Short mmCIF file of C-alpha atoms in Angstrom, two decimals:
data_model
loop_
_atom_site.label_atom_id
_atom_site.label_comp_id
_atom_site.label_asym_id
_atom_site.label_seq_id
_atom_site.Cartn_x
_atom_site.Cartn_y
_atom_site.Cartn_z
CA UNK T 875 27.21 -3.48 9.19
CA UNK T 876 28.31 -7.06 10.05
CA UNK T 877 28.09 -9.74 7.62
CA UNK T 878 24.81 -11.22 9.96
CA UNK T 879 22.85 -7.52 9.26
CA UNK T 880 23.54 -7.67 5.33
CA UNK T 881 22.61 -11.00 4.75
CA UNK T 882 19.48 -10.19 6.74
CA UNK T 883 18.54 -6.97 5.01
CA UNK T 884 19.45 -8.83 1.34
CA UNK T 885 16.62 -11.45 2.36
CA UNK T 886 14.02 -8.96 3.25
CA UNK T 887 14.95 -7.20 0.44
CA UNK T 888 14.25 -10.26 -1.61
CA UNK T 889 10.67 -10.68 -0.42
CA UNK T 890 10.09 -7.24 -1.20
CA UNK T 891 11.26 -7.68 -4.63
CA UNK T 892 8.79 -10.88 -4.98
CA UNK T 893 6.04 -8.99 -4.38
CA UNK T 894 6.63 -5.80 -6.16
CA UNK T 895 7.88 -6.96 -9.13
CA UNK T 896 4.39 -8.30 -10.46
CA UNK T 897 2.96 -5.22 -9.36
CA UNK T 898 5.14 -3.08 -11.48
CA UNK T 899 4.96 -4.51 -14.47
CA UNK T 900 1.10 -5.12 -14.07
CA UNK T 901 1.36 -8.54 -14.07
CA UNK T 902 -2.72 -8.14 -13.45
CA UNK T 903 -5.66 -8.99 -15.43
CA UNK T 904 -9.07 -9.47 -15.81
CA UNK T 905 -11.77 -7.20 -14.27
CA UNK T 906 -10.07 -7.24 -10.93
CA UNK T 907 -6.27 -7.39 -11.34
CA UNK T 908 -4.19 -9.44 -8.34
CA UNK T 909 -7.90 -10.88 -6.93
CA UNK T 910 -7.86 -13.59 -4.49
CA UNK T 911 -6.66 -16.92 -6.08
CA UNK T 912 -9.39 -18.48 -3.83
CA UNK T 913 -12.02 -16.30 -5.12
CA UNK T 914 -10.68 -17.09 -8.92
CA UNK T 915 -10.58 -20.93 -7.82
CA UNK T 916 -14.64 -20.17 -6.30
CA UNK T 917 -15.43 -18.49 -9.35
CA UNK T 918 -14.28 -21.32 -11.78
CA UNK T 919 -16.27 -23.07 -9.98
CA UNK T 920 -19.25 -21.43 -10.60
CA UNK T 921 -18.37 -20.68 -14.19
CA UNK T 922 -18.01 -24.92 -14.66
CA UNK T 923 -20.70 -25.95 -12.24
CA UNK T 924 -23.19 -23.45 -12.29
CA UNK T 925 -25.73 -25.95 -10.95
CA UNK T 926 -23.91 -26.33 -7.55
CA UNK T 927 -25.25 -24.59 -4.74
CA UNK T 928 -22.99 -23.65 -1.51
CA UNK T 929 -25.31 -25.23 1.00
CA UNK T 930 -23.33 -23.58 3.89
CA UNK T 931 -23.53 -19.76 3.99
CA UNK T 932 -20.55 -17.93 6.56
CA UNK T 933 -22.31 -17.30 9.65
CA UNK T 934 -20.59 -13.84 9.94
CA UNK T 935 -19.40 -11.97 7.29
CA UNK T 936 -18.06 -8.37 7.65
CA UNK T 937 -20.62 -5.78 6.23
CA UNK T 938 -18.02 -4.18 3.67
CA UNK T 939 -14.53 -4.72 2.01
CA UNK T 940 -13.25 -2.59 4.00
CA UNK T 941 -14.17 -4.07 7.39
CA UNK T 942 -12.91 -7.35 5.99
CA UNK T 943 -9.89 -5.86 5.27
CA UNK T 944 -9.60 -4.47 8.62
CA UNK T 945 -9.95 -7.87 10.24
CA UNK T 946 -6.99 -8.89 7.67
CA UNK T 947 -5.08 -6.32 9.28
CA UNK T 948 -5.92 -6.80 12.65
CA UNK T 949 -4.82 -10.67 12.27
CA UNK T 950 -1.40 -9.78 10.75
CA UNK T 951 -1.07 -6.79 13.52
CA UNK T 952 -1.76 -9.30 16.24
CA UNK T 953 0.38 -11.61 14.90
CA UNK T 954 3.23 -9.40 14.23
CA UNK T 955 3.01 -7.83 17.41
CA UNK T 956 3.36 -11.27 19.39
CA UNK T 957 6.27 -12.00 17.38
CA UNK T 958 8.04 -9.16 18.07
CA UNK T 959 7.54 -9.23 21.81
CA UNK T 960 8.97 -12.28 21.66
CA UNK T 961 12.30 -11.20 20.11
CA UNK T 962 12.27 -7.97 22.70
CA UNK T 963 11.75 -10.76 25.90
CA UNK T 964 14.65 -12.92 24.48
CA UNK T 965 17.17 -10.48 23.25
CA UNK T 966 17.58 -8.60 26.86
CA UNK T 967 17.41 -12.39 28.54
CA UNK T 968 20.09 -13.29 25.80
CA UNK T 969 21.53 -10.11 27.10
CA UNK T 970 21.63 -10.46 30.62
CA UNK T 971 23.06 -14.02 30.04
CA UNK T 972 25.77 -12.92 28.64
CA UNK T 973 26.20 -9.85 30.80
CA UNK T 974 26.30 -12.53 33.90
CA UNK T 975 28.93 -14.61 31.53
CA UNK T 976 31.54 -11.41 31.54
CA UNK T 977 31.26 -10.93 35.39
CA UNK T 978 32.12 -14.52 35.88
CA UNK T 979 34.78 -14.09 33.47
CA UNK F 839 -5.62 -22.57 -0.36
CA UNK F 840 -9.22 -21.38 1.79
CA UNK F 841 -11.87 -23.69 0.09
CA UNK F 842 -14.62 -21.03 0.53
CA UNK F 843 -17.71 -21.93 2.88
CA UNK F 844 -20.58 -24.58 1.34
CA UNK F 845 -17.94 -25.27 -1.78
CA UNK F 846 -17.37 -28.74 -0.79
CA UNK F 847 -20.18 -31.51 -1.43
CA UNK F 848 -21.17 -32.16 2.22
CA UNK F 849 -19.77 -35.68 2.29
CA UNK F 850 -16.68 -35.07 1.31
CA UNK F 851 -16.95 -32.10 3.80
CA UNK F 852 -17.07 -34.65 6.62
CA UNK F 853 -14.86 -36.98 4.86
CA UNK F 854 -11.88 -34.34 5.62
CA UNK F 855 -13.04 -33.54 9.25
CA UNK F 856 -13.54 -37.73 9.35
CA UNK F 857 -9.66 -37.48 7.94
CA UNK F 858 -7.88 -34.88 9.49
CA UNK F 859 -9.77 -35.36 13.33
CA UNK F 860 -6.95 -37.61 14.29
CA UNK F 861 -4.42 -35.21 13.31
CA UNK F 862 -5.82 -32.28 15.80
CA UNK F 863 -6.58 -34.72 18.86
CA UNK F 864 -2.93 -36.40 18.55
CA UNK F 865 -1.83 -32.65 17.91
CA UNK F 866 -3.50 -31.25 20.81
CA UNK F 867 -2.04 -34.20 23.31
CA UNK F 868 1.51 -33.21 21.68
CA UNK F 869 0.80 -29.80 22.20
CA UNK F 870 -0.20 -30.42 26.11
CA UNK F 871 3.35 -32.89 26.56
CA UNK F 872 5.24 -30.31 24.82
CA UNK F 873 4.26 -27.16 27.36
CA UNK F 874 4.63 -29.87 30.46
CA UNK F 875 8.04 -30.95 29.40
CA UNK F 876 9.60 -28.18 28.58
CA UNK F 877 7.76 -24.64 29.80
CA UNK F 878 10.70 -22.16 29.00
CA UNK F 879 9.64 -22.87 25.35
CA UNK F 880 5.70 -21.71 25.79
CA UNK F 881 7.46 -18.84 24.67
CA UNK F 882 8.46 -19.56 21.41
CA UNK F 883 5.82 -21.46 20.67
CA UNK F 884 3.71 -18.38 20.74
CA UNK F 885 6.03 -17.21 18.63
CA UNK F 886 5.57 -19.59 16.46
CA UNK F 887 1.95 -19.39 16.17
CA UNK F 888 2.31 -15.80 15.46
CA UNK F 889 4.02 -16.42 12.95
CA UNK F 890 1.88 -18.51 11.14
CA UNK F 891 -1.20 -15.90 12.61
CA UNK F 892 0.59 -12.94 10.65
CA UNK F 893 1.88 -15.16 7.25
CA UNK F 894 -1.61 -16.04 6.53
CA UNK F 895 -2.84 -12.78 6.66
CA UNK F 896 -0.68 -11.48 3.75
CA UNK F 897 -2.05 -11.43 1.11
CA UNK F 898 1.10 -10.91 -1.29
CA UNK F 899 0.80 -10.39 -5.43
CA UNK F 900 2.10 -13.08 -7.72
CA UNK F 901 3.13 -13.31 -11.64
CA UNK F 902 0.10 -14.90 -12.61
CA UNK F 903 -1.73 -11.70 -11.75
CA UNK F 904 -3.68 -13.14 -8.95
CA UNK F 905 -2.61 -12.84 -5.43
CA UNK F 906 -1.96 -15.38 -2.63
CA UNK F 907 -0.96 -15.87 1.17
CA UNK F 908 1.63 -17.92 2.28
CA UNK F 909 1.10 -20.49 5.37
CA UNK F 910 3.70 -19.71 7.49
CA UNK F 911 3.31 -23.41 9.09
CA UNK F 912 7.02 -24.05 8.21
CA UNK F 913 8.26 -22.86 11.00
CA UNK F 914 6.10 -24.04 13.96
CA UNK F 915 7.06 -27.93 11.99
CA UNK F 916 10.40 -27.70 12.26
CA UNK F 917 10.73 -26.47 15.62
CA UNK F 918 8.03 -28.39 17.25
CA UNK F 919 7.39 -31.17 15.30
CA UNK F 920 4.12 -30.84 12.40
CA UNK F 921 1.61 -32.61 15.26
CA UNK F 922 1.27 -29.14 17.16
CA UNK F 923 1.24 -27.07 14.04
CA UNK F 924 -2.09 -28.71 13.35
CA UNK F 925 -3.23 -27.09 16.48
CA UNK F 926 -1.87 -23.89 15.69
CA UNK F 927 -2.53 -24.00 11.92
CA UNK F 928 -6.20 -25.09 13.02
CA UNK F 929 -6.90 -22.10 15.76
CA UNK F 930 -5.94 -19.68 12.92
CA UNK F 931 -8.54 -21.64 9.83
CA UNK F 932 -10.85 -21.19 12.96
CA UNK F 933 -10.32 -17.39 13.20
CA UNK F 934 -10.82 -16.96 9.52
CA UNK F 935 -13.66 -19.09 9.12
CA UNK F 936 -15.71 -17.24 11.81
CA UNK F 937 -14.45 -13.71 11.69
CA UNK F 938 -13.38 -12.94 7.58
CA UNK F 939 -15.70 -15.30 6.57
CA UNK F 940 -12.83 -16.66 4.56
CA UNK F 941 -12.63 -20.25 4.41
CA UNK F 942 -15.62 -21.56 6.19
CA UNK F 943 -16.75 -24.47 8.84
CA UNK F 944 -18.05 -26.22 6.69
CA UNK F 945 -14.80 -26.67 4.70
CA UNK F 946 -12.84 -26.38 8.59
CA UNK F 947 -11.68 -30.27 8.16
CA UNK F 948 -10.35 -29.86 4.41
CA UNK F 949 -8.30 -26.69 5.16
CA UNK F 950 -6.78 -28.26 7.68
CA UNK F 951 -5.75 -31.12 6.23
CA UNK F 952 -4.23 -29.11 3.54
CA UNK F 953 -2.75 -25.95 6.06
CA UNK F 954 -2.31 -27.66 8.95
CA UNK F 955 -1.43 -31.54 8.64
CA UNK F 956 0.42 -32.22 5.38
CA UNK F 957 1.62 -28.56 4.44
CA UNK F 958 3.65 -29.18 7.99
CA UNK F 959 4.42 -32.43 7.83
CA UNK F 960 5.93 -32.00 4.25
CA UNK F 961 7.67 -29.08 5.56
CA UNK F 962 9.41 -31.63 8.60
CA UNK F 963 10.14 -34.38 6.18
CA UNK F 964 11.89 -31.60 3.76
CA UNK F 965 13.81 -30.18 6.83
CA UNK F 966 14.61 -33.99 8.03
CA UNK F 967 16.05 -34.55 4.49
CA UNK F 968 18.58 -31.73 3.55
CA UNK F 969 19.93 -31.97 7.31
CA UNK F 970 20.83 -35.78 6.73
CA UNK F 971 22.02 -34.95 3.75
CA UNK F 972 24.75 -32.51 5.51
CA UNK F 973 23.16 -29.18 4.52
CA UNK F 974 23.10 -26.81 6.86
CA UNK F 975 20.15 -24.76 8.80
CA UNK F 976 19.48 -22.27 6.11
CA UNK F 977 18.95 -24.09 3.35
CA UNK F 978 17.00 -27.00 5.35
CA UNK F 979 14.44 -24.26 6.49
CA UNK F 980 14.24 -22.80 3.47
CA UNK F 981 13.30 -25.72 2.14
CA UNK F 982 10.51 -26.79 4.39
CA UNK F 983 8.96 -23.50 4.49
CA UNK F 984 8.95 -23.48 0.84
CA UNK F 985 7.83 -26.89 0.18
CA UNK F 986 5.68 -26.99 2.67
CA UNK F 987 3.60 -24.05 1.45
CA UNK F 988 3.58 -25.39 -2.34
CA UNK F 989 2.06 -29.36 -0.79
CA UNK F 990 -0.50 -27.22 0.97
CA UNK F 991 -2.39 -25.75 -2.42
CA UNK F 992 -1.18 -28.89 -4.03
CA UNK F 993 -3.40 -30.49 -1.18
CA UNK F 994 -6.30 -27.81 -1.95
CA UNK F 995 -6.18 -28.40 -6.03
CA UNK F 996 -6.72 -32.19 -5.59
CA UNK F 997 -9.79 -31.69 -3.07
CA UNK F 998 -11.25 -29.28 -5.73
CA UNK F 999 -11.00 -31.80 -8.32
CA UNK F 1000 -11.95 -34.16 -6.22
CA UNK F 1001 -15.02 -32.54 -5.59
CA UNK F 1002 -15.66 -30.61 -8.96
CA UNK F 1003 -14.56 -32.76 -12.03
CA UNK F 1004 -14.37 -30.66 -14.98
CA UNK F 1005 -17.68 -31.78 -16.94
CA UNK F 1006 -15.67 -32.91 -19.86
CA UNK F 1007 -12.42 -33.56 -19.24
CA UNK F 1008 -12.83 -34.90 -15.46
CA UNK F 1009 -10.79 -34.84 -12.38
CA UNK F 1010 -7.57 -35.08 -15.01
CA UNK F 1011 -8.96 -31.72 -16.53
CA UNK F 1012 -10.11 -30.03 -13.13
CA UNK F 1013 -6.56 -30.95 -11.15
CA UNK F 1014 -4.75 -28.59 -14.56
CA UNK F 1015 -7.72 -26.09 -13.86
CA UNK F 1016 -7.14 -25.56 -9.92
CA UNK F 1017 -3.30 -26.41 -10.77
CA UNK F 1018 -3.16 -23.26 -12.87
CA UNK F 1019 -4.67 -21.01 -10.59
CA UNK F 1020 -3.00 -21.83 -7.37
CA UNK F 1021 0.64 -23.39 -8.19
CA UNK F 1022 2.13 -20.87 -10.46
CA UNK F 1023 0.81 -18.41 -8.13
CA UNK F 1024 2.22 -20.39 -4.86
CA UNK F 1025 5.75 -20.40 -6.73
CA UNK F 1026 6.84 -16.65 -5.72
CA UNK F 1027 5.23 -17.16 -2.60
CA UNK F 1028 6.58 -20.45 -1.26
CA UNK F 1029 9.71 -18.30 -2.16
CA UNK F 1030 9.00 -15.65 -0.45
CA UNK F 1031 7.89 -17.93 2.74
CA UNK F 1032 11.72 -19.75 2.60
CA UNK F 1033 13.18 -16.50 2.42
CA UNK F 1034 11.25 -14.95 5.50
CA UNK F 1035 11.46 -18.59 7.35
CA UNK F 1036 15.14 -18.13 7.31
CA UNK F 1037 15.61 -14.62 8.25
CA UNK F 1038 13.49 -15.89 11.73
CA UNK F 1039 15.66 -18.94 12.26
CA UNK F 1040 18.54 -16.73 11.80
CA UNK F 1041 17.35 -13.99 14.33
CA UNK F 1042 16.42 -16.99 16.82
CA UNK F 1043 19.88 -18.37 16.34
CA UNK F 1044 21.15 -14.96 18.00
CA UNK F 1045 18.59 -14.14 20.65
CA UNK F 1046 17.43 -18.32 21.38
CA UNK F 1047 20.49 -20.54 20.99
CA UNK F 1048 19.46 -22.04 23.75
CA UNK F 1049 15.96 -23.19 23.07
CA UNK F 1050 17.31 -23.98 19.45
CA UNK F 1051 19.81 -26.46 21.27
CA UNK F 1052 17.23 -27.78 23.10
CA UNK F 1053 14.44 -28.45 20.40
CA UNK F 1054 17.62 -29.97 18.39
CA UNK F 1055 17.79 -27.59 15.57
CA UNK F 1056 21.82 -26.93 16.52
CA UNK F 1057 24.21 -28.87 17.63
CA UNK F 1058 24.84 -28.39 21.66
CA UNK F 1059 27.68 -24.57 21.35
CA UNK F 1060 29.08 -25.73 18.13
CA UNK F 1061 26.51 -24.00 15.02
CA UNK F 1062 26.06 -20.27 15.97
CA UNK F 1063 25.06 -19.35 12.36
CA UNK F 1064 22.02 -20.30 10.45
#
């Protein structure tokens, strides 16, 4: 592998290592370990302020944690997919550029 | 960084839509110039949204035992400039508010701000200021990724305390209360952000040289290598 691949895989690599390494040492606590930090911010919240009321209610919210999860999914899916149609379109255009820069010599 | 639906007082709801309405109309003109001038990169800027559209769908665990998404508005600032990343950043608040019911409409205006305007805008400034200082594409992405991500929850802890003082020890107390349980958390995560901003620029620099050259992030056949 060229020195572009490795340096590549060692940053992916990286990211993994981020996010596993809390995992594995079980870095998580309370009732529900690794919970949303916006749902710990919301609940501290509530904890100091327990007079506030949300006056705004979501006008859709999916039935079960699993649906929501699915939508999580679907967003990172969609978005993941674009982004890697995009690399397919421009590596064969990158390709063919250079394929017309060799018969040109 | 979502401030979840009905948690802001309403006023300083509409304060932040008051605040960051600007933003999104001068973003969405940008936006509009940007596809007219140059339409081979309608492209990338798809790409770019995607980005972002994926990045803030991750939910990724952190040290502090909680977990966290990064923004993933890094990369849209530094190759288009932060004013159409408030477009972008803003479409994808949108989807969340309505569809996962995370974030909310009510709180649209403040999670933009925070997401989509300065989270960007730090992230170009950061970018503008290691390249003038001579470093090179790498490190000057991986900066404004990173950066940008930790100013975005920086952004959301102040409008929390803003809007929830802690009853004794007051906007003082509540900025170390929301500081706590988004910054340490962000840390990792900006990380993790820089790191995957790069490995993008780097792939672009291979397959889109030439719509790098052209949006300025490398110098016209001379940088190959990010």
């Amino acid at each position: 592998m060229r020195r572009f691949s490795w340096v590549n895989l060692l940053l992916l690599l990286a990211v993994l290592l981020l996010a596993v390494v809390p995992l594995a040492l079980g870095l998580g606590s309370g009732e529900e370990p690794f919970s949303g930090a916006d749902a710990v911010a919301e609940q501290a919240i509530v904890d100091d302020h327990p007079d506030y009321q949300p006056w705004f209610s979501p006008i859709y919210e999916p039935p079960s944690a699993e649906l929501e999860s699915a939508f999580f999914a679907l967003q990172a899916a969609l978005g993941a997919g674009l982004l890697g149609y995009y690399f397919g379109v421009a590596r064969t255009r990158q390709r063919q550029r250079d394929a017309v820069d060799r018969q040109r010599g | 960084m979502h401030i979840a639906e009905g948690y802001l007082p309403p006023e300083q709801a509409a304060a932040w839509f008051v605040v960051s309405a600007p933003f999104v109309v001068h973003g969405s003109r940008a936006l509009v110039r940007q596809v007219r001038a140059d339409p081979d990169s309608k492209l990338l800027l798809g790409a770019a949204g995607a980005f972002t559209f994926a990045l803030s769908a991750l939910k990724i665990p952190s040290v502090t035992g909680s977990s966290s998404h990064p923004t993933g508005t890094g990369l849209g600032a530094v190759l288009f400039r932060p004013p159409v990343m408030s477009v972008l950043g803003g479409i994808v608040l949108l989807f969340q508010a309505l569809l996962l019911a995370h974030g909310g409409l009510s709180t649209l205006g403040a999670n933009i701000f925070s997401m989509a305007i300065v989270g960007p805008w730090v992230a170009y400034g950061s970018y503008t200021v290691v390249r003038r200082a001579g470093g090179g594409l790498g490190p000057a992405v991986f900066a404004a990724a990173a950066l940008g991500s930790l100013a975005t929850y920086g952004v959301t802890v102040a409008q929390l305390a803003l809007a929830f003082p802690d009853p004794v020890s007051g906007v003082g107390g509540a900025l170390a209360k929301f500081g706590g349980i988004f910054a340490v958390t962000q840390i990792p995560l900006a990380i993790s952000e820089g790191l995957l901003t790069v490995l993008v620029v780097r792939l672009l620099s291979r397959t889109s040289g030439d719509d790098l050259r052209r949006l300025g992030l490398l110098r016209p056949a001379a940088e190959v290598r990010a």
